[in-house]
Short mmCIF file of C-alpha atoms and ligand atoms in Angstrom, two decimals:
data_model
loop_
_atom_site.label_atom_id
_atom_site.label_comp_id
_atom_site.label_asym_id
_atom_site.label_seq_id
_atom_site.Cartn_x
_atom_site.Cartn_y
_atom_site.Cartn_z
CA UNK O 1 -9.95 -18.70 -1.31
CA UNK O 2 -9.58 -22.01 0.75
CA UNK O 3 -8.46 -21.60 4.84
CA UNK O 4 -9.44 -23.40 7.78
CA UNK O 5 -12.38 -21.92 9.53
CA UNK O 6 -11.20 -21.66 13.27
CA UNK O 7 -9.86 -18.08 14.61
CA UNK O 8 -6.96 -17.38 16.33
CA UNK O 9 -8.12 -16.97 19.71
CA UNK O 10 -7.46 -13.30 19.86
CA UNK O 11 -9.09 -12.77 16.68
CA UNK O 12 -12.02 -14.68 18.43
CA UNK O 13 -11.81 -12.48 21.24
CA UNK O 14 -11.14 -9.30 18.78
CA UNK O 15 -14.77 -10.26 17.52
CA UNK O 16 -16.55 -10.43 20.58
CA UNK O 17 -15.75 -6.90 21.46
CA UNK O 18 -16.56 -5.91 18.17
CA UNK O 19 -20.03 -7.42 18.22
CA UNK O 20 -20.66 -5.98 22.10
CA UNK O 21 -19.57 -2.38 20.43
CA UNK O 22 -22.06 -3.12 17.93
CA UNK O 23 -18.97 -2.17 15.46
CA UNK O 24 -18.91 -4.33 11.92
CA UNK O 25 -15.98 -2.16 10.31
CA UNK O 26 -13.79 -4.36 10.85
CA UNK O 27 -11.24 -6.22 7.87
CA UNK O 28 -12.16 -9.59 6.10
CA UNK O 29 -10.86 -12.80 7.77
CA UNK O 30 -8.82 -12.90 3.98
CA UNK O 31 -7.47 -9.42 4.64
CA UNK O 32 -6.77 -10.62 8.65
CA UNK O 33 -4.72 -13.99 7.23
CA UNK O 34 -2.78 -11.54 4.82
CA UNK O 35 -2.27 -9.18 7.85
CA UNK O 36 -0.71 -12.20 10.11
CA UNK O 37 1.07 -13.78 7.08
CA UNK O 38 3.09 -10.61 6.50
CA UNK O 39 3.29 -9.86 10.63
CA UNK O 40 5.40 -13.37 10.57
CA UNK O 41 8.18 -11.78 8.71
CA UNK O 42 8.52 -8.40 10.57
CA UNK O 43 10.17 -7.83 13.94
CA UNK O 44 10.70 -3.91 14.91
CA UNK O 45 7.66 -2.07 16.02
CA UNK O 46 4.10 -2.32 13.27
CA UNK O 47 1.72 -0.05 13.49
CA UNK O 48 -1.72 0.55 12.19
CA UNK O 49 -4.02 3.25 11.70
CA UNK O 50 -7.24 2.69 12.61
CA UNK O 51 -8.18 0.32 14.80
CA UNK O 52 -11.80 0.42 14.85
CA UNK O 53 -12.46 -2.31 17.64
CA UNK O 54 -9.00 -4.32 17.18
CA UNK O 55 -9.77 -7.22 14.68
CA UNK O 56 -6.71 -5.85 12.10
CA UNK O 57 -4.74 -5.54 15.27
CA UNK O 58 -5.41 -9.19 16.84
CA UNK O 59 -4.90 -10.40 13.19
CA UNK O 60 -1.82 -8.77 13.07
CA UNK O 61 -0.70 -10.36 16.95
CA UNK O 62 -1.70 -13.40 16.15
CA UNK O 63 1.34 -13.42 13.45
CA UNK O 64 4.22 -12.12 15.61
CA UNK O 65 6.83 -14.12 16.29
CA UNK O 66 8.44 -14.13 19.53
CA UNK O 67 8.83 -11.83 22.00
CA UNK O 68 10.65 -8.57 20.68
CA UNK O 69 8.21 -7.32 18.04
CA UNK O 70 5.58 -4.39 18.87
CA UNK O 71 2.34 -3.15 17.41
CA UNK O 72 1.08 0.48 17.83
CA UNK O 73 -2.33 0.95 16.63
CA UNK O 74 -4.46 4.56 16.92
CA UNK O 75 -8.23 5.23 16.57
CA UNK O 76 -9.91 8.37 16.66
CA UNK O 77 -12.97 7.33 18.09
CA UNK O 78 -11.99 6.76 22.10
CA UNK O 79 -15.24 4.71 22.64
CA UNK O 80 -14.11 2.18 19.53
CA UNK O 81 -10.25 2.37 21.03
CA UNK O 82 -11.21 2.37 24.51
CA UNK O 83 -13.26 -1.26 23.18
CA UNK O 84 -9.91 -2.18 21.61
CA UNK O 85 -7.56 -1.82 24.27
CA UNK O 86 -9.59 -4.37 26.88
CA UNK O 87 -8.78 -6.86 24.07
CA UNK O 88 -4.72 -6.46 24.86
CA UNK O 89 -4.91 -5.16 28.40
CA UNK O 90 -2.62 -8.02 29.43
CA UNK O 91 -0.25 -7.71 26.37
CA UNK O 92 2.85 -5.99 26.47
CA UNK O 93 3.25 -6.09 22.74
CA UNK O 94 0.68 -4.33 22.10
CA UNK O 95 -0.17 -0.52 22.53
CA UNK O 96 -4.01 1.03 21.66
CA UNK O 97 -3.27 4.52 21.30
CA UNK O 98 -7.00 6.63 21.70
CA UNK O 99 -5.52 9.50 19.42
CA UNK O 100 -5.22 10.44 15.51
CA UNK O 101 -2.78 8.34 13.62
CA UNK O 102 -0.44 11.08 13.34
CA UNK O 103 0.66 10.93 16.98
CA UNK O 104 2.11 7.67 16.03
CA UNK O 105 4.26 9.39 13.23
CA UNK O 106 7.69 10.03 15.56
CA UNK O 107 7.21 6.34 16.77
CA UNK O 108 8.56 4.69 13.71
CA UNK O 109 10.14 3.71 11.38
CA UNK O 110 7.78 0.73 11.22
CA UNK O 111 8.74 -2.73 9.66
CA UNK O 112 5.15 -3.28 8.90
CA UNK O 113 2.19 -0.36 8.50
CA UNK O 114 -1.00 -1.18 8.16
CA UNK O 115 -3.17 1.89 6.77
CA UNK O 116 -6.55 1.54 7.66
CA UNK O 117 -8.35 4.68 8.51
CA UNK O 118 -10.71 4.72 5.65
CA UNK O 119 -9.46 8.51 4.75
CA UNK O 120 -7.91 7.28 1.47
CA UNK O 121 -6.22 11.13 1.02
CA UNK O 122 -4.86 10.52 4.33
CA UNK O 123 -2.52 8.38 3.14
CA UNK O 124 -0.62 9.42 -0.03
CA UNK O 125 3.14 8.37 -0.32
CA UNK O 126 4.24 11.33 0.10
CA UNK O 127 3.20 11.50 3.62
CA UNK O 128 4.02 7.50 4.47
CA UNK O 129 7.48 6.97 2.96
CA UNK O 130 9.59 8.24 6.25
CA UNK O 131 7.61 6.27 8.27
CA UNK O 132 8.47 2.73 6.59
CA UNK O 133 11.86 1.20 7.55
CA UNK O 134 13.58 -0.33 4.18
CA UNK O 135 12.17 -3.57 3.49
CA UNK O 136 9.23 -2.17 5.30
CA UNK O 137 5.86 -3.14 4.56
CA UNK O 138 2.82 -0.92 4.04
CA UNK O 139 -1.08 -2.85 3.67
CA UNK O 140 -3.90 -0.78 1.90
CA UNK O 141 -7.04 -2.84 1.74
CA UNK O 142 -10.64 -2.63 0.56
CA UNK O 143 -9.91 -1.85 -2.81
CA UNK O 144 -12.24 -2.88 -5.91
CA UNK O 145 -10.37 -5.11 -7.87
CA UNK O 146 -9.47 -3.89 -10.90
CA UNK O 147 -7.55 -5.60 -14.12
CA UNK O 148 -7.26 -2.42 -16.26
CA UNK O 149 -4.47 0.53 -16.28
CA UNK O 150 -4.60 3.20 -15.40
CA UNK O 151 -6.77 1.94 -12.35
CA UNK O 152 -10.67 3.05 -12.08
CA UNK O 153 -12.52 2.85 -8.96
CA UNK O 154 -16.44 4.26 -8.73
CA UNK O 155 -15.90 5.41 -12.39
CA UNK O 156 -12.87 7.68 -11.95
CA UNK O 157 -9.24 6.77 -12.18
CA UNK O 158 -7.74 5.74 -9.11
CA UNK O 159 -5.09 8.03 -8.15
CA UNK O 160 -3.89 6.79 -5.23
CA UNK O 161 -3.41 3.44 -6.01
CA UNK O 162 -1.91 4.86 -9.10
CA UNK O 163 0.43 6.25 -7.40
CA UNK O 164 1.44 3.59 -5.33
CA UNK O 165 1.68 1.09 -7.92
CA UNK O 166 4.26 3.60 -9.94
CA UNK O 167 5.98 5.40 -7.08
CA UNK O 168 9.60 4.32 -7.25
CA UNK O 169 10.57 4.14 -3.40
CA UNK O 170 8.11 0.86 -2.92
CA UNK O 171 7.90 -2.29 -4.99
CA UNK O 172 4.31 -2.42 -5.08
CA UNK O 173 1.69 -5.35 -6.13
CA UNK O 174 -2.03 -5.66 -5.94
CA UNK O 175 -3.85 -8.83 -4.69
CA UNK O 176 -6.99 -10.07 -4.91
CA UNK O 177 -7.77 -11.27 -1.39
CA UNK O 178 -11.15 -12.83 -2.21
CA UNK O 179 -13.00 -12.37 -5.47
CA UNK O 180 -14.01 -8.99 -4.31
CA UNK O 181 -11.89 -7.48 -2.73
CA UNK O 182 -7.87 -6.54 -3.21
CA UNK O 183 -4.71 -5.27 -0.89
CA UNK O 184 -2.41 -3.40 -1.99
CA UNK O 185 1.50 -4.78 -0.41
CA UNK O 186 4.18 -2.48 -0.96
CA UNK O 187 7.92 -2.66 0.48
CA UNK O 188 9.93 0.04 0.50
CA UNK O 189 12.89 -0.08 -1.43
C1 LIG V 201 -11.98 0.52 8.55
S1 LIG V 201 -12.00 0.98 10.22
C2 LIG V 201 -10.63 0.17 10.92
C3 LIG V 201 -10.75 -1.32 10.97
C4 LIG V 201 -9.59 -2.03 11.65
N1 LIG V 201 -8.31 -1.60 11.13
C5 LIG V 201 -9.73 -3.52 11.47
O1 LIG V 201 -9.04 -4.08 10.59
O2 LIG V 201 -10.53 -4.15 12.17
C6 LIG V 201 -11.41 2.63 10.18
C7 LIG V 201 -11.23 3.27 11.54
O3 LIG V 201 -10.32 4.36 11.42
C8 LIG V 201 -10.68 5.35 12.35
N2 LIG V 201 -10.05 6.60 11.92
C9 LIG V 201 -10.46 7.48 10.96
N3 LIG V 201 -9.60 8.52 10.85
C10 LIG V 201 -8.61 8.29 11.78
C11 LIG V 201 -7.44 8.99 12.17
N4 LIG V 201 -7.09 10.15 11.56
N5 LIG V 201 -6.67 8.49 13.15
C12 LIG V 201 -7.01 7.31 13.78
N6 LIG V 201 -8.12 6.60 13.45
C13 LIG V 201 -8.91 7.07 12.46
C14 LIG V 201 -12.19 5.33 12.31
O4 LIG V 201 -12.73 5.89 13.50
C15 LIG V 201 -12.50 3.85 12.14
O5 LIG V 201 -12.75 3.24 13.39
#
């Protein structure tokens, strides 16, 4: 996949933390341009789960447009979200929540939701749908690419990208973000 090498600055700064935290969890720069591609089109309040050190999250910033959008973003870990917060001290777009993603549930509906916690039965639809707006986006990344149905992943069938690739309530597509690695992007209908 071809892009221009140079950050956006609070991506760069996103990284420094990271590296100082000695944290390396953090998404692919292909999985960040995605992130601030589909943050262009949303206004309304994003959130993620899982912030690790803030890398998805200044990916996701570096997108917004204007002055109205928000982005609420929770991590478990309060040393990792305690990292991420310095990075948007001065932001008022921006909140770092040091808590478990499901404080953030009575804060939506979200236009954009990026799930990211690495607790893949966390996140079924069942549990997400209320918290997307229509025409809301939801991000799943890290996933092994896969061209076959149903989809396999470590030798088993993939059930919950299964399900979101069938569930009715989200048009759903898979992409390849690099050669090895896909996001799943699915609206809600
Ligand atoms: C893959 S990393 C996040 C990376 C980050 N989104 C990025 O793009 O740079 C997953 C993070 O989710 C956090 N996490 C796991 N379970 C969580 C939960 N229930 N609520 C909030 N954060 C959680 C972990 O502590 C970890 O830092």
């Amino acid at each position: 996949m071809s892009a221009p090498p140079e950050l956006p600055e609070i991506v760069a700064r996103a990284f420094e933390v990271s590296r100082r935290a000695g944290y390396v969890s953090f998404c692919r720069n292909e999985t960040g341009r995605l992130l601030a591609t589909l943050a262009t089109t949303r206004g309304g309040v994003m959130a993620e789960f899982g912030t690790g050190t803030g890398v998805g999250t200044a990916w996701l910033r570096s997108g917004v447009r204007g002055s109205e959008a928000r982005i609420l973003t929770a991590e478990l870990d309060p040393r990792l979200a305690h990292a991420a917060a310095e990075i948007f001290q001065d932001d008022p777009q921006v909140d770092v929540l040091s808590a478990d993603w499901s404080t953030l549930t009575n804060k939506g509906p979200f236009s954009l939701l990026f799930l990211d916690s690495g607790q893949p039965e966390e996140v079924a639809v069942e549990r997400i749908v209320d918290l997307v707006e229509p025409g809301g986006i939801v991000v799943l990344d890290d996933l092994t690419p896969c061209e076959q149905w149903p989809p396999l992943a470590y030798g088993r069938v993939d059930t919950l990208r299964e399900e979101w690739l069938t569930d009715e309530r989200f048009t759903t597509v898979e992409v390849m973000v690099a050669t090895d690695t896909a996001a799943l992007i699915a609206t809600r209908r």
